[in-house]
Short mmCIF file of C-alpha atoms and ligand atoms in Angstrom, two decimals:
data_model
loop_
_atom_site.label_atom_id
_atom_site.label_comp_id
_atom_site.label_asym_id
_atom_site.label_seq_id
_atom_site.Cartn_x
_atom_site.Cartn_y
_atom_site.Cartn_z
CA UNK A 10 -26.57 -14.04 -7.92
CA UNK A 11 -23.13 -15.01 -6.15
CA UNK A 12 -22.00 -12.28 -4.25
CA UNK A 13 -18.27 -12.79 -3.70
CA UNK A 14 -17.72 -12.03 0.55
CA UNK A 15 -15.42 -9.78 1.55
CA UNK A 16 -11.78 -10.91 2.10
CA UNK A 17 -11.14 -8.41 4.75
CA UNK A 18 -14.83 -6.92 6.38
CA UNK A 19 -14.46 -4.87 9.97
CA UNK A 20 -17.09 -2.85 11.42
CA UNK A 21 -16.47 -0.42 13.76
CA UNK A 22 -13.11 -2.00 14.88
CA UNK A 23 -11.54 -0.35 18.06
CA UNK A 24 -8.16 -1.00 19.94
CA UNK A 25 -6.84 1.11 23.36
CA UNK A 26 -3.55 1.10 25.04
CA UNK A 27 -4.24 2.25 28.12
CA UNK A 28 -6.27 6.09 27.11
CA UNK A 29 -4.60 5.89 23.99
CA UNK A 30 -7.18 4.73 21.55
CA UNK A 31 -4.75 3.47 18.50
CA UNK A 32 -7.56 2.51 15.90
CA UNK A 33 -10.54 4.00 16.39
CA UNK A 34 -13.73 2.74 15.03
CA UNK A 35 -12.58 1.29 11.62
CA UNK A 36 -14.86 -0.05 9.33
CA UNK A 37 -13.09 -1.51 6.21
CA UNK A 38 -14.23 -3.52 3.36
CA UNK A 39 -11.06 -5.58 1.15
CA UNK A 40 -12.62 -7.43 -1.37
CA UNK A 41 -10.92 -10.83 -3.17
CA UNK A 42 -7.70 -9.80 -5.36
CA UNK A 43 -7.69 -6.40 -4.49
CA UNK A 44 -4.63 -5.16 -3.75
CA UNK A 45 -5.17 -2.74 -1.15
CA UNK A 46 -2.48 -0.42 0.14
CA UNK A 47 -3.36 0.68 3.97
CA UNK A 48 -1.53 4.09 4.29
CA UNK A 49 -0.77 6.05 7.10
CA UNK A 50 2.17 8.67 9.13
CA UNK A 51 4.30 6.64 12.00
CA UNK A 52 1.78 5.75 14.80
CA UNK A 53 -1.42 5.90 12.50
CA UNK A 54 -2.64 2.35 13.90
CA UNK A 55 -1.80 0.33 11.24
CA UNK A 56 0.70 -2.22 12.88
CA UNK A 57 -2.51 -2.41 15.35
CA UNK A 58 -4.67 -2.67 13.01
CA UNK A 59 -3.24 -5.58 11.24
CA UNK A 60 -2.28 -7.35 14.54
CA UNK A 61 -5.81 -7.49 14.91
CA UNK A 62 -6.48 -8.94 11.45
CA UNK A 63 -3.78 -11.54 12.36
CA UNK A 64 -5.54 -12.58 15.34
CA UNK A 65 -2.41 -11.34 17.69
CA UNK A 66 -4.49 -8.65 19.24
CA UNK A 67 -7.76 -8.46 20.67
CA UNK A 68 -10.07 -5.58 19.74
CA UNK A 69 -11.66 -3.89 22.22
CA UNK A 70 -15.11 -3.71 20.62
CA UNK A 71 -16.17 -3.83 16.84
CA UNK A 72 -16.53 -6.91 14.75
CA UNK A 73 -14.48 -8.64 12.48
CA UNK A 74 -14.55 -10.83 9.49
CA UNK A 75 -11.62 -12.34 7.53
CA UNK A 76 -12.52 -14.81 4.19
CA UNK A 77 -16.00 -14.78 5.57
CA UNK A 78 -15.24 -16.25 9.16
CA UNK A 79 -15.76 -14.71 12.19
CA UNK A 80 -11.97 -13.43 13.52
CA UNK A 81 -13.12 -14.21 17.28
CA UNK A 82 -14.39 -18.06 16.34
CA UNK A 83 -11.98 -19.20 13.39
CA UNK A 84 -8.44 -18.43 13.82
CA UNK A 85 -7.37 -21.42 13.14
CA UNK A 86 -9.17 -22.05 10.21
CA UNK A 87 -8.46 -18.14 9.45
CA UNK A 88 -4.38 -18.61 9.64
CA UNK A 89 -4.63 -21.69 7.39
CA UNK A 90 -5.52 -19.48 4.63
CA UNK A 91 -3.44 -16.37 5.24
CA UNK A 92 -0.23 -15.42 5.21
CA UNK A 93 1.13 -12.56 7.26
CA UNK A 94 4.53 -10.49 7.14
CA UNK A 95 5.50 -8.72 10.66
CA UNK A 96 6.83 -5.40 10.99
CA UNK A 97 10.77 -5.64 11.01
CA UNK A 98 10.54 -9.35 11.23
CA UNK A 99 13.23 -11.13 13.30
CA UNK A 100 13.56 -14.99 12.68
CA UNK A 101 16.05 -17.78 14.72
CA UNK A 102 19.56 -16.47 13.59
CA UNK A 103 20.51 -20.04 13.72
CA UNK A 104 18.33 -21.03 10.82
CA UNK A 105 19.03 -21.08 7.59
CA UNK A 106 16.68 -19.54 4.67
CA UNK A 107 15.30 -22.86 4.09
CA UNK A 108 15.41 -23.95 7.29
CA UNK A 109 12.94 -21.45 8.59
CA UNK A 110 10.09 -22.10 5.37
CA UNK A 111 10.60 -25.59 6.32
CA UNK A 112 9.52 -24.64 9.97
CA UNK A 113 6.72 -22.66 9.01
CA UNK A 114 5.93 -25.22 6.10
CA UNK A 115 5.66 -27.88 8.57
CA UNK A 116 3.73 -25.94 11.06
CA UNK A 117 1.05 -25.50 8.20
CA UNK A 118 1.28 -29.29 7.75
CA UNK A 119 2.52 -28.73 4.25
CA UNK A 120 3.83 -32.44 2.87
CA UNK A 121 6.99 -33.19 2.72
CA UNK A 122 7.24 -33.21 -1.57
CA UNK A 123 5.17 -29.96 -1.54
CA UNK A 124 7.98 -28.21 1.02
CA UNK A 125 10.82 -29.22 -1.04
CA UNK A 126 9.34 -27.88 -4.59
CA UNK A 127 7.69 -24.60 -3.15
CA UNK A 128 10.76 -23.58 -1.01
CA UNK A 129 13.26 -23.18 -3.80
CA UNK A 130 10.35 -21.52 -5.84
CA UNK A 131 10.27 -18.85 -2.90
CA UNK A 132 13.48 -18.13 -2.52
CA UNK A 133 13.94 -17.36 -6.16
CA UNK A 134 10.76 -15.37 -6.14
CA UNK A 135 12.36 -13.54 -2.90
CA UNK A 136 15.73 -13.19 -4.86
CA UNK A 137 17.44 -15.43 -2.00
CA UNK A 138 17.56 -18.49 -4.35
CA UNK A 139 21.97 -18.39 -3.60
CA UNK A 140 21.82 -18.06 -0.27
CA UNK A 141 19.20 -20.43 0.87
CA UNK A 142 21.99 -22.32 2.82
CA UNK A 143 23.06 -19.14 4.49
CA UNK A 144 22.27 -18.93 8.09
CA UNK A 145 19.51 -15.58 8.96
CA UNK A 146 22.64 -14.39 10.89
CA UNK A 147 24.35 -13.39 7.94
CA UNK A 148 21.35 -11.85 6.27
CA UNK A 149 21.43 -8.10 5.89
CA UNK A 150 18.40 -6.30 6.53
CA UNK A 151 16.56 -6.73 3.49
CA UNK A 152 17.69 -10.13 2.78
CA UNK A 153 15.49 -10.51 6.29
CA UNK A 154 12.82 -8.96 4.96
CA UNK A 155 12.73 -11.04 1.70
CA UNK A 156 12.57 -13.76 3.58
CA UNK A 157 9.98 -12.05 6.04
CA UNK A 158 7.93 -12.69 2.71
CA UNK A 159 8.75 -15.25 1.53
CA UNK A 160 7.75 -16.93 5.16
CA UNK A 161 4.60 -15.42 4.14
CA UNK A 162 3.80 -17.13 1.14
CA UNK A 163 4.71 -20.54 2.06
CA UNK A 164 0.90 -21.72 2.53
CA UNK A 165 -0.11 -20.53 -1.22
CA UNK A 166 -2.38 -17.77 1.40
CA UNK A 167 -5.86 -16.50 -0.21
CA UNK A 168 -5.30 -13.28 1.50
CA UNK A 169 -1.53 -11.93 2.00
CA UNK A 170 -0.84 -9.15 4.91
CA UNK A 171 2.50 -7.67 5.34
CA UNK A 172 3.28 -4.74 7.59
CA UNK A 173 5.58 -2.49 5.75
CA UNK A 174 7.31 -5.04 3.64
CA UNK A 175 9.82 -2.31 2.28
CA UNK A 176 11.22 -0.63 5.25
CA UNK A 177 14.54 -1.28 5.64
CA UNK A 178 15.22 -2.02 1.85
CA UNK A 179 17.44 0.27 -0.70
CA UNK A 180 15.87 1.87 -3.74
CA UNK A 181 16.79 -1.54 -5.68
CA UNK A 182 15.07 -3.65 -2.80
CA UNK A 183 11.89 -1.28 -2.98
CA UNK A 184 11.45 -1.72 -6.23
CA UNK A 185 11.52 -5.84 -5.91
CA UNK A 186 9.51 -5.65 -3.36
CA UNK A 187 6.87 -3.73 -6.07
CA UNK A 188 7.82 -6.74 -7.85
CA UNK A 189 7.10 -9.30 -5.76
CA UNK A 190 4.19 -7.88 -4.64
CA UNK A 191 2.73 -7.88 -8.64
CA UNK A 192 3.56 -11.29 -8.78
CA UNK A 193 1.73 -12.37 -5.99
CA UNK A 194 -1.37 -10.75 -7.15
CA UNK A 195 -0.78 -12.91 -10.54
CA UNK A 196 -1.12 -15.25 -8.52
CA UNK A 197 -4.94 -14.29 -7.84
CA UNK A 198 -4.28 -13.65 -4.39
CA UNK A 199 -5.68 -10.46 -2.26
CA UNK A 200 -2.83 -8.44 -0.71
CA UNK A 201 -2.83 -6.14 2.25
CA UNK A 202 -0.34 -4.44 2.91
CA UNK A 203 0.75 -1.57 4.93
CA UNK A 204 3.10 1.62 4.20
CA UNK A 205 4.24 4.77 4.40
CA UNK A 206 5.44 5.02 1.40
CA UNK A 207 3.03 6.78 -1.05
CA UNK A 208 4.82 6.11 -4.76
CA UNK A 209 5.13 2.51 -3.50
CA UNK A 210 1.69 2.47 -2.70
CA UNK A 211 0.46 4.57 -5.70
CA UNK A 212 2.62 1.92 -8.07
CA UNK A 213 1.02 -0.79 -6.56
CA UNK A 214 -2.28 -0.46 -5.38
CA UNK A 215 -5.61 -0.83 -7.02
CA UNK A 216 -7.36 0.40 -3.60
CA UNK A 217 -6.37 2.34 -0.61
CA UNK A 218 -6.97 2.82 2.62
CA UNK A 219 -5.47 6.17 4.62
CA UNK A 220 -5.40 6.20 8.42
CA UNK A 221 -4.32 8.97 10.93
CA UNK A 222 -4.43 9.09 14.18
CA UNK A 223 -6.40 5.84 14.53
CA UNK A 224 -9.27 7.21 11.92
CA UNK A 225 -9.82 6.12 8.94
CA UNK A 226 -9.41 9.38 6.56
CA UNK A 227 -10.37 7.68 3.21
CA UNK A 228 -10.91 4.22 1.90
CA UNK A 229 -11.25 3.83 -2.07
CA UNK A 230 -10.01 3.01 -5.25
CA UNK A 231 -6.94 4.87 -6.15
CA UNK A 232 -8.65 7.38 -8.84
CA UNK A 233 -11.15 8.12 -6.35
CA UNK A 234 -8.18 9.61 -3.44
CA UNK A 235 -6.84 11.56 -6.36
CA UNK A 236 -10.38 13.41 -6.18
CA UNK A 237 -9.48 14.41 -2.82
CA UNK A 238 -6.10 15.83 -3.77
CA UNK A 239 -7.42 19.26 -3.15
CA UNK A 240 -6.67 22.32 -4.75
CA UNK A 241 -3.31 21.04 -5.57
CA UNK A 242 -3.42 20.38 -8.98
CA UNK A 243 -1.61 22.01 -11.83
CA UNK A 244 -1.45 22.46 -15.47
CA UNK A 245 1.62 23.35 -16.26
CA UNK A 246 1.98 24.74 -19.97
CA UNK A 247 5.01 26.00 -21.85
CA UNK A 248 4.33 28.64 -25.38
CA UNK A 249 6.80 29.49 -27.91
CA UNK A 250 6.50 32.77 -27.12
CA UNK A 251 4.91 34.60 -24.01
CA UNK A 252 2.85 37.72 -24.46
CA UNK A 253 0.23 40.12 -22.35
CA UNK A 254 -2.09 38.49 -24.44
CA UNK A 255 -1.27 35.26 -23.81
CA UNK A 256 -1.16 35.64 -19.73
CA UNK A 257 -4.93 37.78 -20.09
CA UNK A 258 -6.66 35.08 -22.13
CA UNK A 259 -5.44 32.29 -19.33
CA UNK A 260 -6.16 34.86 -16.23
CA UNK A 261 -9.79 35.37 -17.85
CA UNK A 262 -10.45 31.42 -17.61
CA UNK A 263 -12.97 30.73 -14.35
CA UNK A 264 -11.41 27.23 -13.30
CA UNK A 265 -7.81 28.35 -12.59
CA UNK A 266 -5.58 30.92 -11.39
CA UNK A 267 -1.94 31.91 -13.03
CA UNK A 268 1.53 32.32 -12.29
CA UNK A 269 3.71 32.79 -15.35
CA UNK A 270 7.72 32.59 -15.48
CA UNK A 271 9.56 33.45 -18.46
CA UNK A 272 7.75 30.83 -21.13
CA UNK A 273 6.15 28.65 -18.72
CA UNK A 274 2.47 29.40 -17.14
CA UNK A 275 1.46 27.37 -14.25
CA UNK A 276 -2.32 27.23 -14.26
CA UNK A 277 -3.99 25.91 -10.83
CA UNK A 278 -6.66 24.53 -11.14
CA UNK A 279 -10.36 24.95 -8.99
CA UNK A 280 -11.91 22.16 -11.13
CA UNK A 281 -11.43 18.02 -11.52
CA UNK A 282 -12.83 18.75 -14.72
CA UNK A 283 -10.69 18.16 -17.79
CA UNK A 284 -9.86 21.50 -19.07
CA UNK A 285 -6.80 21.11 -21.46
CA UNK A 286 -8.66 21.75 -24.54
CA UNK A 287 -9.81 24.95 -22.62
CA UNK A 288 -6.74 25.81 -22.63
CA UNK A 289 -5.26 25.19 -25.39
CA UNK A 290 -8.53 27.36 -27.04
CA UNK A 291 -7.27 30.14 -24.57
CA UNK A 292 -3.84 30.19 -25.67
CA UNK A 293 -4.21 29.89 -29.71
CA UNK A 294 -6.97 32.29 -29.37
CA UNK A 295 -4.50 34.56 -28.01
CA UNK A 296 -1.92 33.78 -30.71
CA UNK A 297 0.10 31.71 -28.75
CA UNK A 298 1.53 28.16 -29.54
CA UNK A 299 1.97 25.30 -27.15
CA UNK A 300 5.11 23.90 -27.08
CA UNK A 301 4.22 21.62 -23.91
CA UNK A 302 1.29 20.82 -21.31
CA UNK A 303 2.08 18.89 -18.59
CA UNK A 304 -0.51 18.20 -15.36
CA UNK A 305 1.11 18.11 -12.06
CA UNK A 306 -0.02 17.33 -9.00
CA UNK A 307 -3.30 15.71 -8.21
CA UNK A 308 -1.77 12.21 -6.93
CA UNK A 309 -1.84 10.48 -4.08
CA UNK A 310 0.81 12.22 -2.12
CA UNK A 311 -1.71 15.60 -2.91
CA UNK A 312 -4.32 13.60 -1.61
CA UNK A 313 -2.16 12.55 1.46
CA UNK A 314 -1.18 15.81 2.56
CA UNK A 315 -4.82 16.93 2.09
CA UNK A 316 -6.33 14.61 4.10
CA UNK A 317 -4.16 14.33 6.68
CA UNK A 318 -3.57 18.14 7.49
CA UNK A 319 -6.99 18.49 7.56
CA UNK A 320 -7.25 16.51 10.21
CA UNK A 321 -4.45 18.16 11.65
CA UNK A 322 -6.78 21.64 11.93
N1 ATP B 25 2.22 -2.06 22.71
C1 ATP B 25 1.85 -0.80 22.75
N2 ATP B 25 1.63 -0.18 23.95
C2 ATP B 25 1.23 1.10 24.01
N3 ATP B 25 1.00 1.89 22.93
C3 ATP B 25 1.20 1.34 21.72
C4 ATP B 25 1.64 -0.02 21.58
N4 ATP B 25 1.74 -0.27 20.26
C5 ATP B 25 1.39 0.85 19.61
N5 ATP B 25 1.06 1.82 20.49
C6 ATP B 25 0.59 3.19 20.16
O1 ATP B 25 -0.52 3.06 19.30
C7 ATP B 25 -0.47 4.00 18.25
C8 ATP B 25 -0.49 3.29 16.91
O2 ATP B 25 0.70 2.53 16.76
P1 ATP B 25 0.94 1.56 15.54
O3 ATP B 25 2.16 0.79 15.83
O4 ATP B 25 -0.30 0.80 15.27
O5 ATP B 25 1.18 2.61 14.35
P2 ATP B 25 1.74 2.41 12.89
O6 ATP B 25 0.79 3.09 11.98
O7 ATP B 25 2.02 0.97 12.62
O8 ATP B 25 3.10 3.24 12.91
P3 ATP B 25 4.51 3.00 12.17
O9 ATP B 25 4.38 3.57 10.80
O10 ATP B 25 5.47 3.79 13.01
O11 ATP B 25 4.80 1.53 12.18
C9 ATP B 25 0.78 4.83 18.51
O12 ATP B 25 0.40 5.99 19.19
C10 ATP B 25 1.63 3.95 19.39
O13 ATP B 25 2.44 4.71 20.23
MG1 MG B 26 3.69 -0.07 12.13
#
């Protein structure tokens, strides 16, 4: 049997500044085409974290492993095959867009043919494909950070990291990058990538990975942190008409407890257990009709908050 390595495999990976320990024995596993969304408040460790990936800082102690080579031995080998987005990325202002992939094409050795037919192909995927002969001086923010990825891409990377590739970006750039991000992964490639943002994360993601404070809080698949959402989640259901009956039949159920508000009962719930034909017994047993049941909560962001105020205590 082929086992397939791990794209991304740390063990116990630990960086300091000074007696500030900024990752703290992190032990994560990304495995080929995932795409893994690494989650965490301002000052988490992720920027550390992936400079360490990258090869730009040194861990302390702890081992790492990217595409199956050993981070300390392979870098070169290792940056051949990745591509890597900085945080707030800041490129010569005297370049233009295709100026700069031609830089970084050249430094990967890319041929000359290859350079010219990929570049345009990036800056269309990066929605720069009009203002390729622009100089990065004129770029605004985001058109820096499409760019930012775009830079990343230019090696057709196995693995892609980028360090908060939407920061910076309106509502209409957030959603490209979502975008862009979906169409690398078409592309069969693994992507890494680091945020604060949970609904970009939760849109995007296939796996996650929360860290706070430098520890690693959770690491899973996406349906697995909405198990650790807590006691957060809600059914929300709306009945023709409300009645005494109605509100004793739903306060005599053992998984939840309820709120009611003119026709709407808010039911939270102590179980991860699918209860909604529960429910929906409770009510008609009580005479009552459902006009509406809706299940709030339970997402990532409850899963977030969870996890990281417990931590907190
Ligand atoms: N060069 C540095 N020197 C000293 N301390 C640093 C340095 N870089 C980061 N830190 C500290 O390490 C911790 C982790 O920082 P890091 O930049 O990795 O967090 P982050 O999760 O990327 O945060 P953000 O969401 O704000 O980008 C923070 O406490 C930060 O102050
Ligand atoms: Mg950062």
């Amino acid at each position: 049997m082929v086992v397939d390595t791990p794209v991304i495999q740390t063990e116990s990976l630990t960086k300091s500044y000074g007696s500030r320990v900024a990752v703290n024995r992190l032990s994560l596993t990304v495995e080929a085409k995932q795409v893994h969304g690494f989650l965490g408040p301002n000052g988490a460790g992720k920027t550390t974290t992936i400079k360490m990936l990258v090869g730009l800082l040194r861990p302390d102690s702890g081992s790492l492993k990217i595409l199956g080579m050993n981070a300390a031995g392979d870098k070169p080998k290792i940056r051949e095959r990745i591509g890597y987005m900085p945080e707030l990325p800041k490129f010569p202002k005297h370049l233009t867009g295709e100026e700069l992939l031609d830089v970084y094409g050249r430094m990967y050795n890319i041929p000359r043919e290859t350079r010219k037919q990929r570049i345009p192909e990036l800056l269309k995927m990066v929605g720069l494909a009009e203002r390729g002969k622009d100089r990065i001086g004129k770029y605004s923010k985001g058109m820096q950070q499409r760019i930012g990825i775009a830079q990343a891409l230019i090696n057709d990377p196995e693995l892609v990291i980028l360090d908060e590739p939407s920061i910076g970006l309106d509502p209409v750039g957030m959603v490209e990058v979502r975008d862009m991000v979906k169409g690398i992964v078409k592309g069969g490639q693994t992507v890494f990538f680091s945020s604060h943002l949970l609904a970009e994360v939760q849109q995007v993601c296939d796996h996650v990975t929360i860290i706070n404070n430098g520890n690693m809080l959770f690491t899973g698949t996406l349906e697995e942190v909405s198990q650790k959402a807590g006691p957060n989640r809600r059914l929300v259901i709306e009945v023709q008409k409300p009645s005494d009956a109605i509100l004793q039949a739903l306060k005599a159920l053992p998984f939840a407890t309820v709120d009611s508000s003119n026709s709407t009962y808010t039911l939270t719930l102590k179980t991860k257990d699918d209860v909604r034909a529960d429910v929906s017994r409770a009510v008609s047993g009580a005479g009552g009709v459902i006009l509406r049941m809706e299940e709030q909560g339970g997402g990532l962001e409850d899963a977030f908050m969870n996890l990281v105020g417990k931590e907190a205590q």
